[in-house]
Structure formats: C-alpha cells, structure tokens
Short mmCIF file of C-alpha atoms in Angstrom, two decimals:
data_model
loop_
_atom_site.label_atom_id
_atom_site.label_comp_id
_atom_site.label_asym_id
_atom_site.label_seq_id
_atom_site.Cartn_x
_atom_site.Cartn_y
_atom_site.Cartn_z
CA UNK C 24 42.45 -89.49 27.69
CA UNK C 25 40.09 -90.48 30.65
CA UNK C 26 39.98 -87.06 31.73
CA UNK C 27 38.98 -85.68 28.88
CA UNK C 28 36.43 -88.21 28.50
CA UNK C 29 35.12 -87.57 32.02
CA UNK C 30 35.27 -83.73 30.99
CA UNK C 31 33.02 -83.94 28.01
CA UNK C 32 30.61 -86.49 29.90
CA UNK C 33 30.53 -83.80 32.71
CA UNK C 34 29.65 -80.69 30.08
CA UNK C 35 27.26 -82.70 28.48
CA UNK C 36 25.52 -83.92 31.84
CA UNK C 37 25.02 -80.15 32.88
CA UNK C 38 23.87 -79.44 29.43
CA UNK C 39 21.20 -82.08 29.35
CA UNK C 40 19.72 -80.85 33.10
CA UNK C 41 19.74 -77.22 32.04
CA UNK C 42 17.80 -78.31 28.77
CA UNK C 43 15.72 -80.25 31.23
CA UNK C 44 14.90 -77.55 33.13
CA UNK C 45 14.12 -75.28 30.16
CA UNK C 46 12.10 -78.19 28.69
CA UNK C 47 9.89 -78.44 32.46
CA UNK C 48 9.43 -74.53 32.23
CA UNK C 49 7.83 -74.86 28.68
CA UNK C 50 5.36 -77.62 29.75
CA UNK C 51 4.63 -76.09 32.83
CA UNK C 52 3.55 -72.44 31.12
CA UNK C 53 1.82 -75.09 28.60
CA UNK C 54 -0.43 -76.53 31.64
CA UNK C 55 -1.42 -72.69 32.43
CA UNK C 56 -2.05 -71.97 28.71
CA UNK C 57 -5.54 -72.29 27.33
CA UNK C 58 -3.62 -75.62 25.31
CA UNK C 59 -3.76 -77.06 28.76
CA UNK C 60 -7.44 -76.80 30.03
CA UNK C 61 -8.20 -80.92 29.54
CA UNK C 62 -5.01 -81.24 31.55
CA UNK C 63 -5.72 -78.87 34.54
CA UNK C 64 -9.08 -80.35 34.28
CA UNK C 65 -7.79 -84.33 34.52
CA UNK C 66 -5.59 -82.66 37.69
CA UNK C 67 -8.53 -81.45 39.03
CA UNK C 68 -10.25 -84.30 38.78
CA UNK C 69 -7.84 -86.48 40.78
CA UNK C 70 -7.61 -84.00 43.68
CA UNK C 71 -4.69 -81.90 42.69
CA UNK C 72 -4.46 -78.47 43.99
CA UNK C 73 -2.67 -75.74 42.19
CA UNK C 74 0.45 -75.83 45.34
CA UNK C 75 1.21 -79.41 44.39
CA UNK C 76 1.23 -79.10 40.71
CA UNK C 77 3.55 -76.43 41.50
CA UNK C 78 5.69 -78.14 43.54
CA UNK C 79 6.30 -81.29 41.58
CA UNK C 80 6.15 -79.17 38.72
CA UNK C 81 3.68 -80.48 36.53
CA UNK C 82 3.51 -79.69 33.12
CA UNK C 83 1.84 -80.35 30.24
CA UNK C 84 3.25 -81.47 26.63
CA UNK C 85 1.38 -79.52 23.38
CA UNK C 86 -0.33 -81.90 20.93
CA UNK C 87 1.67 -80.93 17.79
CA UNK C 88 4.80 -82.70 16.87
CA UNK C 89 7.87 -80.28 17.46
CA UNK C 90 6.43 -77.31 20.10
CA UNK C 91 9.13 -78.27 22.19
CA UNK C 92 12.00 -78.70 19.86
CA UNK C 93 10.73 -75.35 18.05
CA UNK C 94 11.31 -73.69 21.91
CA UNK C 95 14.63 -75.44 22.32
CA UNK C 96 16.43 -74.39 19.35
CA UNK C 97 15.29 -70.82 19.90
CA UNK C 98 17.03 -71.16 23.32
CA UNK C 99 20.03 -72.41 21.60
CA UNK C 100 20.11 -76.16 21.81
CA UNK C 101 21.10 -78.73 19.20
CA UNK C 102 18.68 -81.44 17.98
CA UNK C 103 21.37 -83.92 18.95
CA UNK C 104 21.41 -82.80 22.49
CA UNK C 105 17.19 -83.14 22.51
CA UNK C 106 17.58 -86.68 21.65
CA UNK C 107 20.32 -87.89 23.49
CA UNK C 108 17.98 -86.49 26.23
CA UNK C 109 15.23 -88.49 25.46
CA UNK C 110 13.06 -85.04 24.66
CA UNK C 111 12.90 -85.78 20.84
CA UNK C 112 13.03 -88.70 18.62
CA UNK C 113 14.77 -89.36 15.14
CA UNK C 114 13.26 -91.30 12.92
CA UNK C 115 14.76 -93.71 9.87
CA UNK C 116 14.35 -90.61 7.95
CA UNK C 117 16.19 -88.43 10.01
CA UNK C 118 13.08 -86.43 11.20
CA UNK C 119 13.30 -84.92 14.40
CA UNK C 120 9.97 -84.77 16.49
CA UNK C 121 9.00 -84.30 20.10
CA UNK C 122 8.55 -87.48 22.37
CA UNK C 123 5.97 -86.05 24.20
CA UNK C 124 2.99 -85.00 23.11
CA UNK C 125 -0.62 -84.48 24.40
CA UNK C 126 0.43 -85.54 27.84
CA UNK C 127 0.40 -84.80 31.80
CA UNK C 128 4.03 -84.14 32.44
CA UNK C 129 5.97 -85.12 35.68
CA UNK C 130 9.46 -84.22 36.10
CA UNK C 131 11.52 -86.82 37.63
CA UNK C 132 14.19 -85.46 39.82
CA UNK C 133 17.04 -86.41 41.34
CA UNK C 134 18.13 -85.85 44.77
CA UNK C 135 20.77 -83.24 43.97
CA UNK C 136 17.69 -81.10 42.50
CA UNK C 137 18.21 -81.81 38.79
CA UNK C 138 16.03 -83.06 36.44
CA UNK C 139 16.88 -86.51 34.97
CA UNK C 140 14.14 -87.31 32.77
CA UNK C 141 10.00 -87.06 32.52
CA UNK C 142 7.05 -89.34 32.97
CA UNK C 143 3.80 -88.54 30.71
CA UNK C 144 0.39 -89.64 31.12
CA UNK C 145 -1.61 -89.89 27.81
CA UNK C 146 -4.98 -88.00 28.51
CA UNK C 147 -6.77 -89.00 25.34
CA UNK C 148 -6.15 -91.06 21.91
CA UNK C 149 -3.88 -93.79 21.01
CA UNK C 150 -0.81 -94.89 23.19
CA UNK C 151 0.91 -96.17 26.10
CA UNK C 152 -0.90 -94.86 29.17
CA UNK C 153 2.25 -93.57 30.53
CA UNK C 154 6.02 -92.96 28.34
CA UNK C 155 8.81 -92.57 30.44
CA UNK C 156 12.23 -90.42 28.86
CA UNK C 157 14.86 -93.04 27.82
CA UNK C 158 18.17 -93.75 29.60
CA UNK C 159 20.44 -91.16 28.99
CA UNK C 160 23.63 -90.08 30.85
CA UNK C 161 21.90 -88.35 32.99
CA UNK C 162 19.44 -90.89 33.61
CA UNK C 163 19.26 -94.38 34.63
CA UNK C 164 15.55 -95.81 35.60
CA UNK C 165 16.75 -98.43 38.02
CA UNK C 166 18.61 -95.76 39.49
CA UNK C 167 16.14 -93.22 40.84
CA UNK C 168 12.90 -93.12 42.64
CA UNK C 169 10.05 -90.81 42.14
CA UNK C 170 10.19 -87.76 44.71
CA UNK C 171 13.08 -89.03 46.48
CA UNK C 172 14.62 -85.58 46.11
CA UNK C 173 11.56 -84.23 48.72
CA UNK C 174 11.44 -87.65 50.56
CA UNK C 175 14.59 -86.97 51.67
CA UNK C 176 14.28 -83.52 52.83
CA UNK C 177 11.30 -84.27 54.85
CA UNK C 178 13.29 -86.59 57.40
CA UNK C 179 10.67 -88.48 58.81
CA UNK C 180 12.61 -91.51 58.86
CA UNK C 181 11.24 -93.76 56.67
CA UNK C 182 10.19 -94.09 53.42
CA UNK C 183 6.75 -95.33 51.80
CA UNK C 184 6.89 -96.95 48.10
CA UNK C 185 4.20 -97.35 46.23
CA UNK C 186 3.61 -98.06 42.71
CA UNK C 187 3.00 -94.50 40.57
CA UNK C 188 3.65 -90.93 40.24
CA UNK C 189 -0.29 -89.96 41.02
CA UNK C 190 -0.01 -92.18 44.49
CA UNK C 191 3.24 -90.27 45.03
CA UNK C 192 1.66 -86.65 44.59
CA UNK C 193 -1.63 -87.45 46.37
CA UNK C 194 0.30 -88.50 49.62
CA UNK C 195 2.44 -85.94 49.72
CA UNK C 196 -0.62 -83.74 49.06
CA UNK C 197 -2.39 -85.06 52.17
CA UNK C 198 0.72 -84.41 53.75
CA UNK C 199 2.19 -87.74 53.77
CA UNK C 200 5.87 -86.89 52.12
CA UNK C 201 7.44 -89.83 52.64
CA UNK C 202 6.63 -91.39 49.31
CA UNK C 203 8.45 -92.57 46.83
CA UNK C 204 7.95 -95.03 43.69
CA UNK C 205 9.16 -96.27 41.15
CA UNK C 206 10.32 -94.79 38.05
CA UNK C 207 7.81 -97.03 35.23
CA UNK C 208 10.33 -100.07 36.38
CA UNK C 209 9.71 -103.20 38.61
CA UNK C 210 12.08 -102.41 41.59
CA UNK C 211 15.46 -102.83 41.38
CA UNK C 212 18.34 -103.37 43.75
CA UNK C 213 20.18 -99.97 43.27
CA UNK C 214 16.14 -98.53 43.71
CA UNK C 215 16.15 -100.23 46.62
CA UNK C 216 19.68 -99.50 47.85
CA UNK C 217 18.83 -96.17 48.06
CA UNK C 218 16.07 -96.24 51.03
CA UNK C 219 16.94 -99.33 52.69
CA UNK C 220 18.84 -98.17 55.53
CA UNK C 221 15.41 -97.00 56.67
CA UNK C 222 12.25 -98.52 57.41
CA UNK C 223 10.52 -98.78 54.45
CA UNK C 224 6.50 -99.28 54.07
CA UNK C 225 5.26 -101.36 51.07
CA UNK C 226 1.72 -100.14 49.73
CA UNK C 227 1.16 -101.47 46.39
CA UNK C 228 -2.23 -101.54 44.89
CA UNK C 229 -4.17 -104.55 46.46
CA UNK C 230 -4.70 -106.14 42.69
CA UNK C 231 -2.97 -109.33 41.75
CA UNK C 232 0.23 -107.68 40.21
CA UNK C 233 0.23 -105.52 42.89
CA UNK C 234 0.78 -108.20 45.74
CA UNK C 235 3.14 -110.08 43.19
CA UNK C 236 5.32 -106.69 42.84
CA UNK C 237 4.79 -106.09 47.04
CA UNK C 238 6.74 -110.05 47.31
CA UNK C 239 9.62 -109.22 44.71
CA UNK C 240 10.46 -105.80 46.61
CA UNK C 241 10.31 -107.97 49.98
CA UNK C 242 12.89 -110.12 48.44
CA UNK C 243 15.29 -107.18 47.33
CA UNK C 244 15.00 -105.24 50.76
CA UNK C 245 15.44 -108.35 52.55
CA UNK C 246 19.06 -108.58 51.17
CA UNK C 247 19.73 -105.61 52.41
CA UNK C 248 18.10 -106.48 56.18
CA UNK C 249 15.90 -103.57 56.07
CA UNK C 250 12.95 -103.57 58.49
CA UNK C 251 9.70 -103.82 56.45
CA UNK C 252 6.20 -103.33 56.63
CA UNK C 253 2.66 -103.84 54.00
CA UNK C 254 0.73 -101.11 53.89
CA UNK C 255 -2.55 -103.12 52.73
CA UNK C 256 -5.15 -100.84 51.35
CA UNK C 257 -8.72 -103.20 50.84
#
C-alpha cells in the first residue's frame, strides 16, 4: 500500500513542476507581450535589467480571470491538478479561476531546479501587496528560501538573508549572489537549517520589524551554532 502511495505522490509531484514550468513560460512570454508594458516598466524602474529578469525568470500574470487556466488545459492539464498547485482557485460554486492576476511574477525554485510555487507583486488596484502559491506537495514555505537554488551554485561560502524577493534580485544583480530570503514567512528552523552550516549575514531592513525579525533569526541560527553577522544598512 505505501508504495503505491509513494508512487502516486511521486507522479503527481513531477506533474505539478512540469505544470509549473509551463505555467512560468506563459507569464514570462506575458512580461514580453504588449499585456506586460506596466510590468517591464515597474522592473525598470527598480533597476532590473533584461539578464536578470531572465535569469530568475520573471513573469508577469494577465489581468483577466482564467488566461492561465485557458493555456493549461490546452496543454493538457486538469483543473484539479491547477489547484492542488496553488495556480487556480475554486470557489463555493465550483468556479475555477486563476490565482494570479495583474501581477509581477517570481518563480520560487528549489535547489534541485524545479519550480515549487510563485510569489506575485500586485502592481496596481486592490490586494495584498504580494500572494504567495499555497502549500502543496511540492511546496512547503518554511521549507525553502528564495534563490537558494543559485546561492548554492555560486559557492562563496556564505549566505546573506534578507527580507524579499526584490532585495534578493538586486544583489545578485550587482553581483552579490549570495542572497537568499525568505519565502513571504518569518524564518523558520528548517529555513534556517538549510544555510546554517555556513556563515550567514543578517541584513534586514533597518525599520522596527525589521530589527525585531533580524533578533528572532539570531535566536534560530544560534541553535544551530552558526557564526553570524548584521548587515546594518542606515
């Protein structure tokens, strides 16, 4: 019986990050569309250049409610799968729509090279600032970090957290590819697990909350006797 289980979990896994995939490829041909000028334009504006949308694979999610799900199902996938996934929503109706909509998208990826879930900034209207994709079997928030999947590659070391996907993308921009953060969660211990046999480099935003969230990840990388440093930024 286990087997089995562990069979079907497995298929369904491998379905979910090739749907993911397909799903990044369709936001990312949205961001080059004429749909996506406001969003090339709020990338421009914070100092993005066209290699490092690229390479994080930035995207964009249309405004209307099912131009993703219309593009799934044409590739063959169920509406099921799309909300299991956290790309679509049901409703108490039984309406299927997209999550995302009328948002930056950033892929988050895990260090095997597959993509777990997205994070979407909201560039005008109502709405949380950013939505994160659900927990799904493929993803688990207090699981993963933010870029860890080029952090890694890049060997330098040690790692550098910070709070957001934008403070991620501009460091690695200016060649600083150590970074790391956070996927939309307050730190967690398995977050934390996963750099701490390195030196690790707090630089949280120099606000109130960010000083409070720079002494709770001291606390959980302390645990683990990790050598630690504070970036401060004034």
């Amino acid at each position: 019986e286990g087997t089995q289980q562990n069979e079907e979990r497995y298929r369904k896994k491998q379905q979910i990050y090739e749907m993911n995939r397909d799903a990044a490829r369709f936001f990312r041909e949205a961001l080059l569309s004429d749909a996506g000028k406001e969003a090339q334009e709020y990338l421009s504006k914070r100092g993005l250049e066209g290699q490092t949308i690229a390479k994080f694979g930035i995207g964009y999610s249309l405004s209307n409610w099912d131009s993703l799900l219309k593009h799934l199902e044409g590739k063959g996938y169920n509406r099921s799968l799309m909300v299991e996934a956290g790309l679509c929503i049901m409703n108490e109706k039984g309406h299927v729509y997209d999550r995302f909509r009328g948002r930056v998208m950033f892929p988050i990826i895990n260090p095997s090279g597959n993509i777990i879930g997205f994070g979407g900034r909201i560039l005008s209207g109502d709405g949380a600032k950013y939505m994160n994709s659900p927990e799904s079997v493929v993803y688990d928030k207090g699981k993963n970090l933010f870029a860890l999947n080029l952090a890694k590659k890049c060997e330098r070391g040690y790692f550098i957290l910070v709070e957001g996907y934008m403070d991620v993308i501009s460091l690695h921009q200016a060649g600083i590819t150590a970074a790391v953060a956070g996927c939309g969660t307050a730190l967690t211990r398995e977050q934390a697990r996963l750099i701490s046999k390195s030196p690790v480099y707090l630089c949280y935003d120099s606000d109130e909350a960010g000083i409070k969230a720079c002494e709770r990840a001291a606390e959980i990388f302390k645990d683990f006797g990790t050598k630690l440093k504070v970036i401060s930024i004034p």
